[in-house]
């Protein structure tokens, strides 16, 4: 039996570059820097920058009763999912609710709800936190709320694998369609990391940049955290064609591995194996790939390790493939990062534009790739891959192709 083909028919998003997928892509093409001063009360934080949301609607249209049970990550996941559904053109009578589901990745959980519960009990002396703190905090809540909002009654669950969560959500959704469990899946990631508690914890790791996110640049000094969400509508090719959908791209391959080495320090072998697995699953060779959206966090260990992994897999083709890290613009949105980067990969194929790695000032001899410094570049793109390598040594890579 032939394997089900899986296509992308809708995209939605919100992050520092804008309140919808179109604005996000425009920001990427323009090389817009979404980093700025933190808008939250920073108290004793030493780091004062982040990539906060822009373009949040004045009225998000979420039912007041449902809103009471939602943390911010669930709200932005629903906003992104609604946009993706609208672009896909899917109406309620276009699909079987029992064969449509939602998988949303998060790197942490509803941290804003956790922080507020601590303030309520320990600072303000309340007897108990908010009634719905538990459902607000659940890592699986964004997927549940997307399913509730859009009437999706098929496979619904959350995925959490730190910074690879978005790609793991896409891969899990692809599996549901390939296995014949669903015709339509909404998948992606959501994260609200610019909250005092998580920021204080990340600050302790000493990996946060003080001025800007500079992936692959010799003077990089760390990552910049961001808030955001992005959701894609995935369908079986047959389902999309039967309803006359506008297909944006096809997910042709996926690859997953674990480093089994260290909880925070990446290996070369794990990411390299994930890329090889992805290429093998797609049935393509490394020299067919036109663009790599790198994990590219702007930490010394990640950028150099990813460069070595790409060179190990791509060989001589590593000199001609275009690479960039859009995290330089929208920040590291943890579980939502690779979901937001799906917007870059799909539109690179559709428009023939490689989004840049901004804030690049000086080459690092150990990051000797064509990282598309500072300005977007026109290039015909038929195949892209998106890398996501996370704490825990979990690696997830997705390949997309022009249809």
Short mmCIF file of C-alpha atoms in Angstrom, two decimals:
data_model
loop_
_atom_site.label_atom_id
_atom_site.label_comp_id
_atom_site.label_asym_id
_atom_site.label_seq_id
_atom_site.Cartn_x
_atom_site.Cartn_y
_atom_site.Cartn_z
CA UNK A 1 0.00 0.00 0.00
CA UNK A 2 1.38 3.41 -0.98
CA UNK A 3 2.27 5.77 1.84
CA UNK A 4 -0.09 8.68 2.38
CA UNK A 5 1.33 11.97 1.16
CA UNK A 6 1.00 14.87 3.61
CA UNK A 7 0.58 18.47 2.46
CA UNK A 8 0.37 21.89 4.08
CA UNK A 9 -2.76 23.87 3.23
CA UNK A 10 -2.81 26.61 5.86
CA UNK A 11 -0.51 28.60 8.13
CA UNK A 12 -1.15 30.83 11.10
CA UNK A 13 1.13 32.56 13.55
CA UNK A 14 1.86 35.31 16.02
CA UNK A 15 5.25 36.38 17.38
CA UNK A 16 7.55 39.39 17.60
CA UNK A 17 7.37 39.88 13.83
CA UNK A 18 3.59 40.21 13.63
CA UNK A 19 0.14 38.98 14.47
CA UNK A 20 -0.35 36.71 11.46
CA UNK A 21 1.68 34.43 9.21
CA UNK A 22 1.78 36.98 6.38
CA UNK A 23 3.26 39.71 8.56
CA UNK A 24 5.73 37.25 10.08
CA UNK A 25 6.97 36.25 6.63
CA UNK A 26 7.21 39.89 5.53
CA UNK A 27 9.27 40.62 8.63
CA UNK A 28 11.57 37.72 7.84
CA UNK A 29 12.11 38.87 4.27
CA UNK A 30 12.81 42.41 5.43
CA UNK A 31 15.27 41.23 8.07
CA UNK A 32 13.26 42.94 10.79
CA UNK A 33 14.63 42.69 14.34
CA UNK A 34 11.85 41.68 16.73
CA UNK A 35 14.08 42.06 19.77
CA UNK A 36 13.48 44.91 22.20
CA UNK A 37 13.29 45.89 25.86
CA UNK A 38 11.22 43.57 28.04
CA UNK A 39 7.76 44.95 28.76
CA UNK A 40 7.29 42.94 31.95
CA UNK A 41 8.40 44.04 35.42
CA UNK A 42 11.98 42.78 35.36
CA UNK A 43 12.68 43.22 39.08
CA UNK A 44 16.23 41.92 39.60
CA UNK A 45 16.76 40.42 36.13
CA UNK A 46 20.14 41.17 34.60
CA UNK A 47 18.83 40.54 31.07
CA UNK A 48 16.50 43.24 29.77
CA UNK A 49 15.70 42.16 26.20
CA UNK A 50 13.33 39.71 24.55
CA UNK A 51 11.13 39.17 21.51
CA UNK A 52 7.61 39.93 22.75
CA UNK A 53 4.37 39.51 20.83
CA UNK A 54 3.22 42.14 18.36
CA UNK A 55 -0.10 42.31 16.55
CA UNK A 56 -2.21 40.63 19.23
CA UNK A 57 -5.83 41.42 18.26
CA UNK A 58 -7.78 43.87 20.40
CA UNK A 59 -10.58 41.32 20.48
CA UNK A 60 -9.42 37.74 20.06
CA UNK A 61 -13.00 36.49 19.94
CA UNK A 62 -12.43 33.77 22.52
CA UNK A 63 -15.51 32.88 24.56
CA UNK A 64 -15.33 34.36 28.07
CA UNK A 65 -16.06 31.03 29.76
CA UNK A 66 -13.33 29.30 27.77
CA UNK A 67 -10.92 32.17 28.42
CA UNK A 68 -11.22 31.60 32.19
CA UNK A 69 -9.58 28.19 31.76
CA UNK A 70 -6.81 29.36 29.41
CA UNK A 71 -3.25 30.51 29.93
CA UNK A 72 -1.64 32.80 27.38
CA UNK A 73 -0.08 29.91 25.41
CA UNK A 74 -3.52 28.43 24.79
CA UNK A 75 -4.90 31.77 23.61
CA UNK A 76 -2.13 32.37 21.08
CA UNK A 77 -2.34 28.75 19.89
CA UNK A 78 -6.05 29.24 19.17
CA UNK A 79 -5.39 32.54 17.37
CA UNK A 80 -2.78 30.87 15.14
CA UNK A 81 -4.98 27.82 14.53
CA UNK A 82 -7.94 29.95 13.46
CA UNK A 83 -5.78 31.78 10.94
CA UNK A 84 -4.37 28.52 9.57
CA UNK A 85 -7.84 27.07 9.25
CA UNK A 86 -9.07 30.17 7.43
CA UNK A 87 -6.20 30.08 4.94
CA UNK A 88 -6.78 26.38 4.30
CA UNK A 89 -10.36 27.13 3.29
CA UNK A 90 -11.61 24.23 5.40
CA UNK A 91 -15.27 24.61 6.33
CA UNK A 92 -16.99 22.48 8.96
CA UNK A 93 -18.63 20.32 6.29
CA UNK A 94 -15.32 19.75 4.45
CA UNK A 95 -14.00 17.18 6.91
CA UNK A 96 -15.04 14.44 9.30
CA UNK A 97 -14.57 15.80 12.82
CA UNK A 98 -13.60 12.34 14.05
CA UNK A 99 -10.77 12.24 11.50
CA UNK A 100 -9.39 15.70 12.29
CA UNK A 101 -7.13 16.43 15.25
CA UNK A 102 -4.64 18.79 16.88
CA UNK A 103 -1.10 18.35 18.20
CA UNK A 104 0.60 21.38 19.74
CA UNK A 105 4.12 21.41 21.15
CA UNK A 106 5.24 23.46 24.14
CA UNK A 107 8.71 23.71 25.60
CA UNK A 108 7.55 24.38 29.15
CA UNK A 109 3.87 24.94 30.11
CA UNK A 110 1.53 27.77 31.13
CA UNK A 111 4.24 29.64 32.99
CA UNK A 112 2.21 32.82 33.34
CA UNK A 113 -0.39 30.85 35.32
CA UNK A 114 2.29 29.27 37.52
CA UNK A 115 3.91 32.63 38.26
CA UNK A 116 0.54 34.16 39.11
CA UNK A 117 -0.31 31.29 41.46
CA UNK A 118 2.93 31.91 43.38
CA UNK A 119 2.18 35.63 43.62
CA UNK A 120 -1.36 34.88 44.79
CA UNK A 121 -0.29 32.50 47.58
CA UNK A 122 3.17 33.67 48.65
CA UNK A 123 3.04 37.42 47.99
CA UNK A 124 -0.61 38.38 48.38
CA UNK A 125 -1.37 35.77 51.02
CA UNK A 126 -4.45 34.32 49.33
CA UNK A 127 -5.70 30.97 50.61
CA UNK A 128 -5.63 29.40 47.18
CA UNK A 129 -4.65 30.25 43.60
CA UNK A 130 -7.09 30.65 40.70
CA UNK A 131 -9.72 27.93 40.37
CA UNK A 132 -8.48 26.91 36.92
CA UNK A 133 -4.73 26.99 37.59
CA UNK A 134 -4.33 23.27 36.80
CA UNK A 135 -6.01 23.34 33.35
CA UNK A 136 -4.22 26.61 32.57
CA UNK A 137 -0.84 25.07 33.37
CA UNK A 138 -1.19 21.71 31.55
CA UNK A 139 1.28 21.26 28.68
CA UNK A 140 -1.50 19.60 26.69
CA UNK A 141 -3.90 22.51 27.15
CA UNK A 142 -3.10 24.37 23.89
CA UNK A 143 -3.92 21.27 21.82
CA UNK A 144 -7.10 20.74 23.81
CA UNK A 145 -8.24 24.32 23.34
CA UNK A 146 -7.51 24.24 19.60
CA UNK A 147 -9.65 21.11 19.30
CA UNK A 148 -12.45 22.66 21.36
CA UNK A 149 -12.41 25.90 19.38
CA UNK A 150 -12.44 24.22 15.96
CA UNK A 151 -14.43 21.06 16.70
CA UNK A 152 -11.60 18.58 16.10
CA UNK A 153 -12.50 15.17 17.56
CA UNK A 154 -9.70 12.96 16.18
CA UNK A 155 -6.19 12.55 17.65
CA UNK A 156 -5.60 15.41 20.11
CA UNK A 157 -2.59 15.68 22.41
CA UNK A 158 0.33 17.86 23.44
CA UNK A 159 4.02 17.28 22.76
CA UNK A 160 6.85 18.55 24.92
CA UNK A 161 10.50 18.10 24.00
CA UNK A 162 11.99 21.48 24.83
CA UNK A 163 13.12 23.38 21.70
CA UNK A 164 12.20 20.53 19.33
CA UNK A 165 8.53 20.45 20.38
CA UNK A 166 7.18 22.20 17.29
CA UNK A 167 8.85 19.81 14.87
CA UNK A 168 7.90 16.83 17.02
CA UNK A 169 4.28 18.04 16.79
CA UNK A 170 4.52 18.19 12.98
CA UNK A 171 6.09 14.75 12.84
CA UNK A 172 3.46 13.28 15.15
CA UNK A 173 0.73 14.80 12.98
CA UNK A 174 2.34 13.40 9.83
CA UNK A 175 2.33 9.98 11.49
CA UNK A 176 -1.42 10.20 12.24
CA UNK A 177 -2.14 10.89 8.57
CA UNK A 178 0.32 8.31 7.24
CA UNK A 179 -1.15 5.68 9.56
CA UNK A 180 -4.65 6.42 8.32
CA UNK A 181 -5.94 7.72 11.66
CA UNK A 182 -6.74 11.20 10.37
CA UNK A 183 -7.32 13.16 7.18
CA UNK A 184 -6.68 16.59 8.69
CA UNK A 185 -4.33 17.58 11.51
CA UNK A 186 -3.55 21.00 12.95
CA UNK A 187 -0.01 21.00 14.32
CA UNK A 188 2.57 23.44 15.59
CA UNK A 189 3.81 25.02 18.79
CA UNK A 190 3.14 27.77 21.31
CA UNK A 191 5.23 29.38 24.03
CA UNK A 192 5.17 32.34 26.41
CA UNK A 193 8.70 32.40 27.79
CA UNK A 194 8.92 36.10 28.69
CA UNK A 195 7.65 35.51 32.20
CA UNK A 196 9.68 36.37 35.29
CA UNK A 197 10.13 32.81 36.61
CA UNK A 198 11.35 31.23 33.36
CA UNK A 199 13.51 34.27 32.56
CA UNK A 200 15.18 34.03 35.96
CA UNK A 201 15.83 30.31 35.40
CA UNK A 202 17.27 30.88 31.92
CA UNK A 203 19.43 33.68 33.27
CA UNK A 204 21.00 31.17 35.67
CA UNK A 205 22.12 29.06 32.70
CA UNK A 206 24.21 32.00 31.45
CA UNK A 207 23.20 31.54 27.82
CA UNK A 208 21.12 34.69 27.29
CA UNK A 209 22.38 37.50 25.07
CA UNK A 210 22.59 41.01 26.45
CA UNK A 211 22.12 43.02 23.24
CA UNK A 212 21.07 40.95 20.22
CA UNK A 213 20.74 37.45 18.80
CA UNK A 214 23.70 36.85 16.44
CA UNK A 215 23.61 33.24 15.17
CA UNK A 216 26.86 32.00 13.59
CA UNK A 217 28.56 35.37 14.13
CA UNK A 218 31.94 35.28 15.88
CA UNK A 219 30.80 37.85 18.47
CA UNK A 220 27.57 36.05 19.43
CA UNK A 221 26.95 35.88 23.16
CA UNK A 222 23.78 33.84 23.50
CA UNK A 223 20.14 33.43 22.63
CA UNK A 224 17.22 35.85 23.00
CA UNK A 225 13.98 34.36 24.29
CA UNK A 226 10.69 35.10 22.56
CA UNK A 227 6.95 34.54 22.76
CA UNK A 228 4.96 33.12 19.90
CA UNK A 229 2.82 30.46 18.30
CA UNK A 230 2.42 28.98 14.85
CA UNK A 231 0.05 26.32 13.56
CA UNK A 232 -0.13 24.57 10.19
CA UNK A 233 -3.03 22.68 8.66
CA UNK A 234 -1.79 19.32 7.41
CA UNK A 235 -3.91 17.09 5.18
CA UNK A 236 -3.54 13.92 3.24
CA UNK A 237 -2.86 14.77 -0.39
CA UNK A 238 -6.01 12.94 -1.47
CA UNK A 239 -8.19 14.86 1.00
CA UNK A 240 -6.74 18.20 -0.10
CA UNK A 241 -7.14 17.44 -3.80
CA UNK A 242 -10.70 16.15 -3.36
CA UNK A 243 -11.85 19.47 -1.91
CA UNK A 244 -9.83 21.60 -4.33
CA UNK A 245 -7.48 23.00 -1.68
CA UNK A 246 -4.59 25.34 -2.44
CA UNK A 247 -1.56 23.25 -1.48
CA UNK A 248 1.31 25.33 -0.09
CA UNK A 249 3.97 22.61 0.19
CA UNK A 250 4.39 18.91 0.91
CA UNK A 251 6.07 17.39 3.97
CA UNK A 252 8.15 14.69 2.32
CA UNK A 253 10.41 13.51 5.11
CA UNK A 254 10.92 13.46 8.87
CA UNK A 255 13.82 12.41 11.05
CA UNK A 256 14.09 11.87 14.81
CA UNK A 257 17.01 10.90 17.04
CA UNK A 258 18.28 11.17 20.59
CA UNK A 259 21.84 12.05 21.56
CA UNK A 260 21.78 9.81 24.66
CA UNK A 261 24.71 11.87 25.89
CA UNK A 262 24.11 15.03 27.93
CA UNK A 263 20.98 16.91 29.03
CA UNK A 264 22.23 20.30 27.75
CA UNK A 265 25.35 19.82 25.62
CA UNK A 266 24.59 18.70 22.04
CA UNK A 267 26.51 16.10 20.07
CA UNK A 268 27.33 16.18 16.38
CA UNK A 269 26.20 12.61 15.84
CA UNK A 270 22.58 13.03 17.03
CA UNK A 271 21.66 16.01 14.82
CA UNK A 272 23.55 14.49 11.88
CA UNK A 273 21.63 11.22 12.24
CA UNK A 274 18.31 13.11 12.40
CA UNK A 275 19.11 14.92 9.15
CA UNK A 276 20.16 11.66 7.48
CA UNK A 277 16.97 9.95 8.65
CA UNK A 278 14.91 12.84 7.29
CA UNK A 279 16.60 12.74 3.88
CA UNK A 280 16.19 8.95 3.72
CA UNK A 281 12.51 9.19 4.67
CA UNK A 282 12.01 11.79 1.94
CA UNK A 283 13.96 9.75 -0.62
CA UNK A 284 16.17 12.70 -1.50
CA UNK A 285 19.91 13.30 -1.48
CA UNK A 286 21.68 16.09 0.37
CA UNK A 287 22.61 17.90 -2.84
CA UNK A 288 18.90 18.31 -3.68
CA UNK A 289 18.27 20.51 -0.63
CA UNK A 290 18.17 24.22 -1.47
CA UNK A 291 17.65 25.75 1.99
CA UNK A 292 18.23 24.73 5.60
CA UNK A 293 16.41 26.65 8.32
CA UNK A 294 18.99 26.08 11.02
CA UNK A 295 18.31 25.60 14.70
CA UNK A 296 20.83 28.44 15.03
CA UNK A 297 20.36 29.62 18.61
CA UNK A 298 23.48 31.88 18.73
CA UNK A 299 25.14 29.92 21.49
CA UNK A 300 28.73 28.84 20.94
CA UNK A 301 28.04 25.12 21.41
CA UNK A 302 24.92 24.92 19.25
CA UNK A 303 26.11 26.93 16.25
CA UNK A 304 29.43 25.15 15.94
CA UNK A 305 27.92 21.71 16.56
CA UNK A 306 25.17 22.27 13.99
CA UNK A 307 27.73 23.45 11.44
CA UNK A 308 29.77 20.28 11.94
CA UNK A 309 26.63 18.13 11.67
CA UNK A 310 25.56 19.82 8.42
CA UNK A 311 29.03 19.37 6.94
CA UNK A 312 29.07 15.72 8.01
CA UNK A 313 25.73 15.02 6.29
CA UNK A 314 26.00 17.29 3.26
CA UNK A 315 29.67 16.87 2.42
CA UNK A 316 30.66 19.09 -0.50
CA UNK A 317 27.01 20.15 -0.93
CA UNK A 318 27.32 22.08 2.36
CA UNK A 319 29.18 24.77 0.42
CA UNK A 320 26.24 25.48 -1.90
CA UNK A 321 23.16 25.00 0.29
CA UNK A 322 21.67 28.21 1.70
CA UNK A 323 21.37 28.31 5.50
CA UNK A 324 19.82 30.84 7.85
CA UNK A 325 18.55 31.22 11.38
CA UNK A 326 15.34 33.22 11.58
CA UNK A 327 15.69 33.14 15.39
CA UNK A 328 17.90 36.18 14.83
CA UNK A 329 14.63 38.02 14.11
CA UNK A 330 11.83 36.37 16.12
CA UNK A 331 13.95 35.08 18.98
CA UNK A 332 14.07 31.61 20.45
CA UNK A 333 10.43 30.80 21.14
CA UNK A 334 11.36 27.40 22.57
CA UNK A 335 8.52 24.95 21.78
CA UNK A 336 7.11 27.33 19.16
CA UNK A 337 10.39 28.05 17.34
CA UNK A 338 10.33 25.29 14.73
CA UNK A 339 6.61 25.94 14.20
CA UNK A 340 7.32 29.59 13.39
CA UNK A 341 10.19 28.42 11.19
CA UNK A 342 7.71 26.32 9.18
CA UNK A 343 6.37 29.69 7.95
CA UNK A 344 9.87 30.49 6.66
CA UNK A 345 10.33 27.12 4.97
CA UNK A 346 6.96 27.03 3.22
CA UNK A 347 7.26 30.59 1.95
CA UNK A 348 10.88 30.15 0.84
CA UNK A 349 9.52 27.49 -1.50
CA UNK A 350 6.55 29.53 -2.63
CA UNK A 351 8.34 32.84 -3.22
CA UNK A 352 11.93 31.82 -3.93
CA UNK A 353 13.37 33.89 -1.09
CA UNK A 354 15.92 32.83 1.54
CA UNK A 355 15.25 34.79 4.76
CA UNK A 356 18.43 36.20 6.31
CA UNK A 357 20.41 35.67 9.49
CA UNK A 358 20.46 39.23 10.81
CA UNK A 359 22.85 40.88 13.30
CA UNK A 360 25.79 39.13 11.63
CA UNK A 361 29.01 41.12 12.04
CA UNK A 362 32.03 38.83 11.69
CA UNK A 363 32.55 35.28 10.43
CA UNK A 364 33.33 32.44 12.81
CA UNK A 365 35.79 30.07 11.10
CA UNK A 366 34.06 27.17 12.88
CA UNK A 367 30.69 28.17 11.36
CA UNK A 368 31.79 28.21 7.73
CA UNK A 369 28.41 27.90 6.02
CA UNK A 370 26.53 30.23 3.68
CA UNK A 371 24.33 31.61 6.46
CA UNK A 372 22.67 34.34 4.30
CA UNK A 373 24.02 37.22 6.39
CA UNK A 374 21.83 40.26 7.08
CA UNK A 375 19.83 40.44 3.82
CA UNK A 376 17.34 38.09 2.16
CA UNK A 377 18.36 36.48 -1.09
CA UNK A 378 16.36 35.41 -4.13
CA UNK A 379 16.85 31.76 -5.04
CA UNK A 380 14.71 29.05 -6.57
CA UNK A 381 13.80 26.71 -3.72
CA UNK A 382 12.29 23.29 -4.32
CA UNK A 383 13.29 21.50 -1.12
CA UNK A 384 13.93 22.80 2.40
CA UNK A 385 14.72 21.18 5.71
CA UNK A 386 14.05 22.59 9.15
CA UNK A 387 16.31 21.63 12.06
CA UNK A 388 15.27 21.51 15.71
CA UNK A 389 17.77 20.28 18.31
CA UNK A 390 16.80 20.48 21.96
CA UNK A 391 17.97 20.15 25.54
CA UNK A 392 17.61 16.52 26.46
CA UNK A 393 19.43 15.56 23.28
CA UNK A 394 16.22 15.32 21.27
CA UNK A 395 16.47 16.08 17.57
CA UNK A 396 13.65 16.52 15.04
CA UNK A 397 14.06 17.43 11.37
CA UNK A 398 11.34 18.03 8.76
CA UNK A 399 11.77 18.22 4.97
CA UNK A 400 9.37 20.13 2.70
CA UNK A 401 9.06 20.11 -1.06
CA UNK A 402 7.36 22.14 -3.74
CA UNK A 403 4.19 20.46 -5.05
#
